[in-house]
Coordinates of C-alpha atoms in Angstrom, one line a residue:
X1 CA 11.1 125.6 -38.2
X2 CA 11.9 128.5 -40.0
X3 CA 15.6 130.2 -38.9
X4 CA 15.7 134.0 -38.5
X5 CA 18.1 136.6 -40.6
X6 CA 20.9 137.3 -38.9
X7 CA 20.1 141.1 -38.3
X8 CA 24.4 142.0 -37.2
X9 CA 23.4 142.5 -33.5
X10 CA 25.4 140.7 -31.1
X11 CA 24.5 140.8 -27.4
X12 CA 27.4 139.7 -24.5
X13 CA 26.5 138.2 -21.2
X14 CA 29.2 137.3 -18.4
X15 CA 30.4 137.3 -15.4
X16 CA 33.6 139.1 -16.4
X17 CA 33.1 142.6 -15.4
X18 CA 34.5 145.2 -16.9
X19 CA 37.3 145.8 -14.9
X20 CA 39.8 143.1 -17.0
X21 CA 40.2 143.3 -21.0
X22 CA 38.1 140.4 -21.6
X23 CA 34.8 141.5 -22.7
X24 CA 36.8 144.3 -25.1
X25 CA 39.2 141.3 -26.5
X26 CA 35.5 139.7 -27.3
X27 CA 34.3 142.5 -28.7
X28 CA 37.5 142.8 -30.8
X29 CA 37.2 139.1 -32.3
X30 CA 33.7 139.8 -33.4
X31 CA 34.3 142.8 -35.5
X32 CA 37.4 140.4 -37.1
X33 CA 34.9 138.3 -38.3
X34 CA 32.0 141.2 -39.0
X35 CA 33.3 144.2 -39.3
X36 CA 29.9 145.5 -38.8
X37 CA 28.9 143.9 -36.0
X38 CA 26.9 145.9 -33.4
X39 CA 27.8 144.6 -30.3
X40 CA 25.7 145.3 -26.9
X41 CA 26.5 145.1 -23.8
X42 CA 23.3 143.3 -22.2
X43 CA 25.3 142.7 -19.2
X44 CA 28.8 141.8 -17.5
X45 CA 27.5 141.5 -13.6
X46 CA 26.9 138.1 -13.5
X47 CA 28.4 136.5 -10.0
X48 CA 31.6 134.3 -11.1
X49 CA 30.5 131.0 -12.1
X50 CA 26.6 131.6 -10.9
X51 CA 25.8 129.3 -14.3
X52 CA 21.5 129.9 -12.5
X53 CA 21.7 133.5 -12.0
X54 CA 22.9 133.9 -15.5
X55 CA 20.4 131.7 -17.0
X56 CA 17.8 134.2 -15.2
X57 CA 19.2 137.2 -16.6
X58 CA 19.6 135.7 -19.9
X59 CA 15.5 135.0 -19.6
X60 CA 15.1 138.9 -19.6
X61 CA 16.9 138.9 -23.0
X62 CA 14.0 136.6 -24.5
X63 CA 11.5 138.7 -27.4
X64 CA 13.2 141.9 -26.4
X65 CA 16.1 142.1 -29.3
X66 CA 15.0 142.0 -32.9
X67 CA 15.1 139.0 -34.7
X68 CA 18.3 137.7 -35.7
X69 CA 20.6 139.1 -32.8
X70 CA 23.3 136.6 -31.8
X71 CA 23.1 136.2 -27.7
X72 CA 26.5 135.1 -26.2
X73 CA 26.6 134.1 -22.9
X74 CA 29.7 133.2 -20.9
X75 CA 29.4 132.0 -17.5
X76 CA 31.6 128.7 -18.0
X77 CA 33.5 127.5 -14.6
X78 CA 33.8 124.3 -16.8
X79 CA 36.1 126.0 -19.9
X80 CA 38.5 123.5 -21.3
X81 CA 36.8 120.3 -20.2
X82 CA 35.3 118.0 -22.6
X83 CA 31.9 120.5 -22.0
X84 CA 30.1 121.0 -25.0
X85 CA 29.7 124.7 -26.6
X86 CA 26.1 125.0 -28.1
X87 CA 24.4 127.1 -30.5
X88 CA 20.3 127.4 -30.6
X89 CA 18.0 129.1 -32.4
X90 CA 14.6 130.1 -30.2
X91 CA 12.4 133.0 -30.1
X92 CA 13.6 134.4 -33.3
X93 CA 17.6 134.7 -32.5
X94 CA 20.2 133.1 -32.0
X95 CA 21.9 131.8 -28.6
X96 CA 25.3 130.5 -28.0
X97 CA 27.0 129.3 -24.8
X98 CA 29.1 126.6 -23.2
X99 CA 26.4 123.2 -22.7
X100 CA 26.4 123.7 -18.7
X101 CA 22.6 124.7 -17.9
X102 CA 22.7 128.6 -18.6
X103 CA 20.5 128.2 -21.7
X104 CA 18.2 126.7 -19.7
X105 CA 15.4 129.4 -20.5
X106 CA 16.5 128.7 -23.9
X107 CA 15.6 125.0 -23.7
X108 CA 12.4 125.4 -22.3
X109 CA 11.1 126.7 -25.4
X110 CA 9.4 124.5 -27.6
X111 CA 10.6 126.7 -30.7
X112 CA 14.2 125.6 -29.3
X113 CA 16.5 124.2 -31.9
X114 CA 20.0 123.0 -30.3
X115 CA 23.2 122.2 -32.2
X116 CA 26.6 121.4 -31.0
X117 CA 29.5 123.7 -32.5
X118 CA 31.8 121.4 -34.6
X119 CA 35.7 123.1 -33.9
X120 CA 36.5 121.4 -37.5
X121 CA 34.1 122.2 -39.5
X122 CA 34.1 126.0 -38.2
X123 CA 37.9 125.7 -38.7
X124 CA 38.5 126.7 -35.0
X125 CA 41.3 125.8 -32.8
X126 CA 41.3 127.7 -29.6
X127 CA 44.5 128.8 -28.5
X128 CA 43.8 128.5 -24.6
X129 CA 42.0 125.9 -22.5
X130 CA 40.7 129.0 -20.5
X131 CA 39.3 131.5 -22.6
X132 CA 37.0 130.1 -24.7
X133 CA 34.9 132.9 -25.0
X134 CA 37.2 134.8 -27.0
X135 CA 38.4 131.7 -29.0
X136 CA 35.2 129.7 -29.5
X137 CA 32.0 131.9 -29.1
X138 CA 33.4 135.2 -30.2
X139 CA 34.3 134.2 -33.8
X140 CA 31.3 131.8 -33.7
X141 CA 28.9 135.2 -32.9
X142 CA 31.2 137.2 -35.9
X143 CA 30.4 134.5 -38.4
X144 CA 26.8 134.1 -37.7
X145 CA 25.8 138.0 -37.2
X146 CA 27.8 138.5 -40.6
X147 CA 25.7 135.7 -42.5
X148 CA 28.9 134.2 -43.3
X149 CA 28.1 131.3 -41.6
X150 CA 24.4 129.3 -41.3
X151 CA 23.2 128.3 -37.9
X152 CA 22.5 124.7 -39.0
X153 CA 25.9 124.5 -41.2
X154 CA 28.1 125.2 -37.3
X155 CA 27.4 121.6 -36.5
X156 CA 24.9 118.6 -35.5
X157 CA 21.6 118.5 -33.8
X158 CA 22.4 118.4 -29.7
X159 CA 19.4 116.3 -28.3
X160 CA 20.5 116.2 -25.0
X161 CA 21.3 119.5 -23.5
X162 CA 22.7 120.0 -20.3
X163 CA 19.3 121.4 -18.0
X164 CA 19.9 123.0 -14.7
X165 CA 18.2 120.9 -11.9
X166 CA 14.4 122.1 -11.4
X167 CA 12.5 125.0 -12.6
X168 CA 12.9 127.8 -9.9
X169 CA 10.1 130.0 -11.4
X170 CA 7.7 126.8 -11.6
X171 CA 4.4 127.7 -10.7
X172 CA 5.0 124.9 -7.5
X173 CA 8.2 125.6 -6.9
X174 CA 9.1 126.4 -3.2
X175 CA 9.5 130.3 -2.7
X176 CA 12.8 131.7 -2.4
X177 CA 15.4 134.4 -3.5
X178 CA 17.3 133.4 -6.3
X179 CA 19.4 136.7 -6.7
X180 CA 20.6 140.1 -6.2
X181 CA 20.5 143.1 -8.0
X182 CA 23.6 145.6 -8.0
X183 CA 20.9 147.9 -5.8
X184 CA 20.4 144.9 -3.1
X185 CA 17.6 144.2 -4.0
X186 CA 16.2 140.4 -3.3
X187 CA 14.9 138.9 -6.4
X188 CA 12.6 136.1 -5.6
X189 CA 11.1 133.4 -8.0
X190 CA 7.8 134.0 -7.0
X191 CA 5.7 135.1 -10.4
X192 CA 3.1 138.2 -10.7
X193 CA 1.1 135.6 -11.9
X194 CA 1.5 133.3 -8.8
X195 CA 1.0 136.6 -6.7
X196 CA -2.5 137.8 -8.1
X197 CA -3.7 134.1 -8.6
X198 CA -3.3 133.1 -4.8
X199 CA -4.1 136.7 -3.9
X200 CA -1.1 137.2 -1.7
X201 CA -0.3 140.8 0.2
X202 CA 2.9 140.3 0.6
X203 CA 5.7 138.1 2.3
X204 CA 7.0 136.5 5.5
X205 CA 10.8 135.7 5.9
X206 CA 11.6 134.3 9.3
X207 CA 9.6 136.6 11.8
X208 CA 9.5 139.3 9.8
X209 CA 6.5 140.1 7.8
X210 CA 6.9 142.8 4.7
X211 CA 3.7 144.1 2.9
X212 CA 3.2 144.2 -0.8
X213 CA 3.5 147.6 -2.6
X214 CA 3.4 149.3 -5.9
X215 CA 6.6 151.0 -6.0
X216 CA 9.3 151.9 -3.9
X217 CA 8.3 155.2 -2.8
X218 CA 5.0 153.6 -1.8
X219 CA 7.0 153.7 1.6
X220 CA 9.4 155.7 3.6
X221 CA 13.3 155.9 2.9
X222 CA 14.8 152.9 4.8
X223 CA 11.3 151.0 4.8
X224 CA 11.2 147.4 3.6
X225 CA 8.9 146.2 1.0
X226 CA 7.7 143.9 -1.2
X227 CA 7.2 144.6 -5.6
X228 CA 6.3 143.1 -8.7
X229 CA 9.9 144.2 -10.4
X230 CA 10.3 144.6 -14.3
X231 CA 10.9 140.6 -14.3
X232 CA 7.6 140.2 -13.2
X233 CA 8.8 138.9 -10.0
X234 CA 8.4 139.1 -6.3
X235 CA 11.2 141.3 -5.1
X236 CA 12.1 142.7 -1.6
X237 CA 13.6 146.1 -1.5
X238 CA 14.5 148.6 1.0
X239 CA 13.0 152.3 -0.2
X240 CA 16.7 154.1 -1.2
X241 CA 18.3 151.4 0.5
X242 CA 20.2 148.2 0.3
X243 CA 17.9 144.9 1.2
X244 CA 20.8 142.7 1.2
X245 CA 23.0 144.8 3.5
X246 CA 19.6 145.9 5.7
X247 CA 17.8 142.2 5.8
X248 CA 20.9 140.0 5.6
X249 CA 18.6 137.2 4.0
X250 CA 21.0 135.3 1.3
X251 CA 20.1 133.8 -1.9
X252 CA 18.4 130.9 -1.3
X253 CA 16.3 131.3 1.8
X254 CA 13.0 130.7 1.8
X255 CA 9.9 132.6 1.8
X256 CA 6.3 132.2 3.4
X257 CA 3.1 134.1 1.7
X258 CA 1.0 136.3 3.5
X259 CA -2.3 136.4 2.0

């Protein structure tokens, strides 16, 4: 596989939020290694320790950044344990993350090449067992983004990275809610392609039926609807309201097709 040329962009996805200095410290370390790095806050609102949600959000970055972007994903409940740290190259970009399934959408791709970060080769000695975002992934992102270290020099190939159990977006996966966004919308694993192929006209949750519409304002304020969102997935929403609060449907709730 021909490797992309680093473009200087680093995109960050974490479960750190923005109330603490964790994200800012990571940015500082990236700049130490590459002063010209263009660091983008892709998402810091992944629920704490929610690896599967982080993987889902990471998938939204695929093919939406310039070639050579370095993506850093840190949702790492196993930090400080023997779990590996990985670098992948796929979809024209580089991807750094702990080996816990967070890279699942990258690993599904046929063009993915995965390597284990070699701390000795990279001359990294983490100062903390609890902040590898700062001590491992940020410096490697700086080195890669500045072209100071080549992708294939970060370590040996990793032939068996950790995978998430099952693919929630597989065509035959049972329909269910997989995430809640900051607007309280309920994101499901039902793809737009599946909706069209199976001719869904809405969804049923328990005894409640919710019709499919084109956009939020197609129904009166306060009314529930289903629609295809920007992820090309079926979403349950309340026009000008929070579906998670009104409908009380948690992540994992099964859904039934209305046809």
